[in-house]
Coordinates of C-alpha atoms in Angstrom, one line a residue:
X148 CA 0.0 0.0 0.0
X149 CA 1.2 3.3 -0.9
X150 CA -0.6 6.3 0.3
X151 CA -3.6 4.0 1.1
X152 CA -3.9 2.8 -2.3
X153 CA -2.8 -0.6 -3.7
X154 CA 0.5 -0.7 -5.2
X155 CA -0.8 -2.5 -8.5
X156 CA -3.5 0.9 -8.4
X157 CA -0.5 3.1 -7.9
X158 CA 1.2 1.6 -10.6
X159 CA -1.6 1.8 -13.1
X160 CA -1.8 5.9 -12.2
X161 CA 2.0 6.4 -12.3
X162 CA 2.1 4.8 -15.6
X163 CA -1.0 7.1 -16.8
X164 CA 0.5 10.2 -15.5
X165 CA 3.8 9.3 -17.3
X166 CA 1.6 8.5 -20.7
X167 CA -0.7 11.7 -19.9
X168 CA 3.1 13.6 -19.7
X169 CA 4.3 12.2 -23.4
X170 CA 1.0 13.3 -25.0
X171 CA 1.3 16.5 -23.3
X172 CA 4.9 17.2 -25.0
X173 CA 3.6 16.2 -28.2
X174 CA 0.4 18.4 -28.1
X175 CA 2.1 21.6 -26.5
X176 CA 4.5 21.7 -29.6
X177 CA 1.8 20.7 -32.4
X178 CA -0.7 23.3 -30.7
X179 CA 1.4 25.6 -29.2
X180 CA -0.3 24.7 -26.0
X181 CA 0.9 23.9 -22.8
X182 CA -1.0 20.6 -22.8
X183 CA -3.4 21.6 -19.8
X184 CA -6.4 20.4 -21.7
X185 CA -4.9 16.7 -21.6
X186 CA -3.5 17.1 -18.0
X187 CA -6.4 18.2 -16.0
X188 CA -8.8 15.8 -16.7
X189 CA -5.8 12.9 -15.9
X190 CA -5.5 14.8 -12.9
X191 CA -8.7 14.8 -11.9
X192 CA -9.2 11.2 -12.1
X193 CA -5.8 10.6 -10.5
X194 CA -7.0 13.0 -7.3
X195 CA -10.3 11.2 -7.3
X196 CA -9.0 7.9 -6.5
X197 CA -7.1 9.6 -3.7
X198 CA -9.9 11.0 -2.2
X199 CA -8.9 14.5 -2.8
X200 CA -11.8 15.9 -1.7
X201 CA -14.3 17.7 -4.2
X202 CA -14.0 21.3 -2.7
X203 CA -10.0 20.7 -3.0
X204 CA -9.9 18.7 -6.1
X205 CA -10.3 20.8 -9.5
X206 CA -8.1 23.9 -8.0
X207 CA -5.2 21.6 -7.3
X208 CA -5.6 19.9 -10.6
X209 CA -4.9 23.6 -12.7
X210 CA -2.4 24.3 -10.4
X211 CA -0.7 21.4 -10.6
X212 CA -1.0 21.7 -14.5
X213 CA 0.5 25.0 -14.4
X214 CA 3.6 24.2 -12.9
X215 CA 3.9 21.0 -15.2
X216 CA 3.6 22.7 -18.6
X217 CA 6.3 25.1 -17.4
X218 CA 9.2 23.4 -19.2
X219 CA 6.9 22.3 -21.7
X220 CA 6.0 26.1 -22.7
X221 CA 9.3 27.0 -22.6
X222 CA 11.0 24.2 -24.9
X223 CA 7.9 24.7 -27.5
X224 CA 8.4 28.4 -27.4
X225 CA 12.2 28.0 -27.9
X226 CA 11.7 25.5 -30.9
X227 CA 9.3 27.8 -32.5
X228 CA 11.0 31.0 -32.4
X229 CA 14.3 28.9 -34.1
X230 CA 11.9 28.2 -37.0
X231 CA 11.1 32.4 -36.9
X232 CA 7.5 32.2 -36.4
X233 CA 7.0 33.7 -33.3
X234 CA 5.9 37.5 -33.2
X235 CA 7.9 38.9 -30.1
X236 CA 5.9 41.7 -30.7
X237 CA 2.3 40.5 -29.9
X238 CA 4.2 38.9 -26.6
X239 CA 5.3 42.2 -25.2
X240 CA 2.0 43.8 -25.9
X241 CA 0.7 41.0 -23.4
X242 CA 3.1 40.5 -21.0
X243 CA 2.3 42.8 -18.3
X244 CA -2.0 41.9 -19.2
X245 CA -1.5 38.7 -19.0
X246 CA 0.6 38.5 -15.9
X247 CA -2.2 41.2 -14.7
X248 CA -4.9 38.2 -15.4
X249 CA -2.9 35.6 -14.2
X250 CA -2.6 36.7 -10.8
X251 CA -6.6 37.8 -11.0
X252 CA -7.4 34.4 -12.0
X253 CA -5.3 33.0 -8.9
X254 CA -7.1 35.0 -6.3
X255 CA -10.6 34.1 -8.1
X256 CA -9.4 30.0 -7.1
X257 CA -9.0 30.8 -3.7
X258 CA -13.0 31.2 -3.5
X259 CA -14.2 30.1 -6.6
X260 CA -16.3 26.6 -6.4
X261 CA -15.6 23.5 -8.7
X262 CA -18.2 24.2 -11.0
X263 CA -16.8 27.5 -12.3
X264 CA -13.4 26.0 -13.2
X265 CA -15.2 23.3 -15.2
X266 CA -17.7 26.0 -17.1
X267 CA -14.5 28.1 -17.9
X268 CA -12.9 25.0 -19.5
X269 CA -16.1 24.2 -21.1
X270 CA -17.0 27.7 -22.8
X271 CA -13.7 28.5 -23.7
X272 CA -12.3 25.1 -26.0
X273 CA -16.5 25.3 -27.0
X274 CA -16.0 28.6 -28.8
X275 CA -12.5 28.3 -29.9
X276 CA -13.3 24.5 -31.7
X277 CA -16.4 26.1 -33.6
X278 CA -14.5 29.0 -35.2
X279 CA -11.5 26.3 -36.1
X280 CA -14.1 23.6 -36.9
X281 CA -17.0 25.8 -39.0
X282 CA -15.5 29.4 -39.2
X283 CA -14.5 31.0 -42.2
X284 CA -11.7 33.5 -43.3
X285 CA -14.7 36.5 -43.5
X286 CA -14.7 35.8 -40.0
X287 CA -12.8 38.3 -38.9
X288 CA -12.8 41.2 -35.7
X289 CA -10.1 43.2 -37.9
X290 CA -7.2 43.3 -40.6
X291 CA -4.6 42.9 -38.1
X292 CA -4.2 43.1 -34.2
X293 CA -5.7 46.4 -32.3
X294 CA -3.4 48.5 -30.4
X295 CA -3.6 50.0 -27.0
X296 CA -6.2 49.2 -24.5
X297 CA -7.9 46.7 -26.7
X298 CA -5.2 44.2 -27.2
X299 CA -4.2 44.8 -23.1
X300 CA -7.8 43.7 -22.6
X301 CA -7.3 40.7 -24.7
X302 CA -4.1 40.2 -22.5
X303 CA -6.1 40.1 -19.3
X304 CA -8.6 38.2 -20.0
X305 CA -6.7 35.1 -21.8
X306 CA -4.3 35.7 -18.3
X307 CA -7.7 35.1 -16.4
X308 CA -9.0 32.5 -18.3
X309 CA -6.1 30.6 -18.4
X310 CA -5.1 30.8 -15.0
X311 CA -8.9 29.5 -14.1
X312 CA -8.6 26.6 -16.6
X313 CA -4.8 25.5 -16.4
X314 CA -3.5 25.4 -19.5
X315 CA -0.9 28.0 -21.2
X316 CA -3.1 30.4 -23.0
X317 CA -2.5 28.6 -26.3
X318 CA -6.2 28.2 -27.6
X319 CA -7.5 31.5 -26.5
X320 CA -4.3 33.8 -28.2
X321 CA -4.8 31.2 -31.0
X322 CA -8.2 32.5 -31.5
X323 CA -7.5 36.2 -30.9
X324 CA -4.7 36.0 -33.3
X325 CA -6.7 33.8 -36.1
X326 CA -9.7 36.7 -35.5
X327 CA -7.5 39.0 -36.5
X328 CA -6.4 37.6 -39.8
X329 CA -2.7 36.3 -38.3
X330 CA -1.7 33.0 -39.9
X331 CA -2.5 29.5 -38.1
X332 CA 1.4 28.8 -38.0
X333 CA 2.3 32.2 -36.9
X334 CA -0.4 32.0 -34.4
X335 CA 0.2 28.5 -32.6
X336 CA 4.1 29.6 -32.5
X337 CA 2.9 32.8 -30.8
X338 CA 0.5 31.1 -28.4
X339 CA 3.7 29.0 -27.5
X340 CA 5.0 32.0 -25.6
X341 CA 2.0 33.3 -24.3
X342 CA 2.3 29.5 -22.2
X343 CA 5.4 31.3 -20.7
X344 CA 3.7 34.2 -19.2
X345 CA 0.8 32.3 -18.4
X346 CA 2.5 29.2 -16.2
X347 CA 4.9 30.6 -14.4
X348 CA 3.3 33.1 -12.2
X349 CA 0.1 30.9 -12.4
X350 CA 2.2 27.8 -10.5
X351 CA 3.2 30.5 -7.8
X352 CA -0.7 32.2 -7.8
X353 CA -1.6 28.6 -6.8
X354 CA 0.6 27.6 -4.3
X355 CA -0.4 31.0 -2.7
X356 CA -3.7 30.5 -3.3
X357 CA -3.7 26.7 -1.9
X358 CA -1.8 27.6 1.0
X359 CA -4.9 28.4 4.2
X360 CA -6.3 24.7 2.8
X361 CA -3.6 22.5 3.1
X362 CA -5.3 20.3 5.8
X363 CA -7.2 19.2 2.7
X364 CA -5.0 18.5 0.1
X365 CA -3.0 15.4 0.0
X366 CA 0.7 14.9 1.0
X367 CA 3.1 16.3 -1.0
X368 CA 1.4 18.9 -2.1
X369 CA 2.7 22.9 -1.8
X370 CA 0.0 24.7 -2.8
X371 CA -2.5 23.7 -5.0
X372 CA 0.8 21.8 -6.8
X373 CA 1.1 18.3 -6.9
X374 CA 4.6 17.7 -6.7
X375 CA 3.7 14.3 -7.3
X376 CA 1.9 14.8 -10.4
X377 CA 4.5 17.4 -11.2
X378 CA 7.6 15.1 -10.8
X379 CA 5.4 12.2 -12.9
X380 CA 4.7 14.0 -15.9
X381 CA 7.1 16.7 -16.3
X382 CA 10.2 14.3 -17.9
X383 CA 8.1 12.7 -20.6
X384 CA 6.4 16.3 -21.7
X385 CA 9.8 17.7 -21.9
X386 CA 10.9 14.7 -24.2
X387 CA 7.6 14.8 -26.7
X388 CA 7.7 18.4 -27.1
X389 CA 10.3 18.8 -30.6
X390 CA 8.1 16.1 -32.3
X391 CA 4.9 18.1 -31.7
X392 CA 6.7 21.4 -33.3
X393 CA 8.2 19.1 -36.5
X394 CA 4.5 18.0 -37.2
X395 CA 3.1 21.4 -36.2
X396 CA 5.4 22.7 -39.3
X397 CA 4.9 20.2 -41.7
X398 CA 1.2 20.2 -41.4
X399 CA -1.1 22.3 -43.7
X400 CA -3.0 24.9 -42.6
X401 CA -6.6 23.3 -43.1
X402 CA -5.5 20.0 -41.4
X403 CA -3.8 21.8 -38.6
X404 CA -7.3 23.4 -37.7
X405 CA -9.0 20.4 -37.9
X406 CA -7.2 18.5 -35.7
X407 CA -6.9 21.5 -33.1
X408 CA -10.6 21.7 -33.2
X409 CA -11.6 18.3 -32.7
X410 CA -8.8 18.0 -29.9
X411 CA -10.7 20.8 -27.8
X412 CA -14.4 19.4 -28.9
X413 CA -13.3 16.4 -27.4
X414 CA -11.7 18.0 -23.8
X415 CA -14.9 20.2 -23.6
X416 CA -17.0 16.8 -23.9
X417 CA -15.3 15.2 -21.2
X418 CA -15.9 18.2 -18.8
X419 CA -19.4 18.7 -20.0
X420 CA -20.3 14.9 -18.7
X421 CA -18.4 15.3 -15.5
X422 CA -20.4 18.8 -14.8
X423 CA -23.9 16.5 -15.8

């Protein structure tokens, strides 16, 4: 018995978490997502059969996704700028918005109940997989990206969003961007570093929001971190990650949407019957 749980159980998670992990990698650089939307439902199932309890349970599992995707963001960012698609410019228009959001959306999980974490995930890979799915190029909020207060609104609220839902900010900048007439590939390298501004303060906006409730999270936890999920997952994401650019580049455009769509229908799905 480890933890309470029979070792061939614990076996059987530590071997999902380490699968969960090398999907992760490969998703995070095909996407240019941090590979939250895979991670926090494996998460959730993983706490469950600990008996995490329910008020406890979806906080820790963003949290805990934050701080995984770390590395992740950073080695897809890294292999994207090297192939020159990443507009540095769109990521120091964000920066300080998103790191605004971020720390919003970490104070919001210190009250905020299960169900609101869930409906977040829901609404936002809902509306971003029907414009990839069924939208059109007249769809459109603009030639190119606003400047000023606009696109430091946009900032903020993919900060918040992301921060709520655990992933890097990749499918919310990815619609943004695609609204505004920027090219998939550009886009998806761009959302790459957005994960950067998006995990790292998140990780430490969940720790400090998980701290007054540690009596009910489960040991080895700082925070609303895992460090045993974090230490599970975080080798094999690291490894996956280069494949997932090398596909994201060869891939054409139409295909690439496809298959980001129907990744986020099916994520929203799984949510959707867990909320029911």
């Amino acid at each position: 018995m480890i933890l309470g749980i029979p070792l061939q159980e614990v076996v059987v998670l530590a071997v999902a978490l380490i699968a969960a992990g090398a999907i992760t990698g490969v998703l995070a650089g095909l996407f240019g997502v941090g590979g939250g939307a895979v991670m926090v439902p494996v998460l959730y199932e993983v706490f469950r059969l600990l008996d995490v309890p329910e008020a406890v349970r979806m906080p820790l599992c963003v949290g805990t996704s934050l701080a995984i995707i770390i590395p992740t963001s950073v080695r897809s960012f890294q292999a994207h700028r090297a192939h020159g698609a990443v507009d540095m410019a769109i990521l120091r228009a964000w920066a300080v918005p998103v790191l605004v959001g971020v720390i919003g959306g970490s104070m919001i999980a210190r009250v905020a109940q299960p169900f609101v974490f869930k409906l977040a995930f829901v609404l936002v890979a809902g509306i971003t997989a029907t414009k990839l799915l069924f939208g059109r190029d007249s769809w459109r909020l603009g030639a190119d990206l606003p400047k000023g207060q606009l696109m430091h609104a946009y900032g903020a609220v993919i900060g918040v969003l992301s921060s709520l839902m655990g992933i890097g900010g990749g499918g919310l900048s990815n619609l943004v961007m695609s609204l505004y007439n920027r090219p998939i590939h550009q886009s998806i390298a761009t959302s790459s570093g957005v994960g950067v501004l998006v995990s790292v303060p998140g990780m430490f906006g969940y720790i400090y929001a998980g701290w007054p409730k540690m009596a009910l999270l489960p040991p080895l936890s700082l925070g609303f971190v895992s460090l045993i999920g974090l230490v599970l997952m975080m080798p094999s994401t690291m490894l996956t990650t280069p494949y997932g650019v090398r596909l994201a580049h060869a891939m054409p455009k139409r295909r690439l949407e496809l298959a980001f769509g129907l990744f986020l229908i099916t994520v929203a799905g799984r949510f959707v019957i867990q909320m029911v």
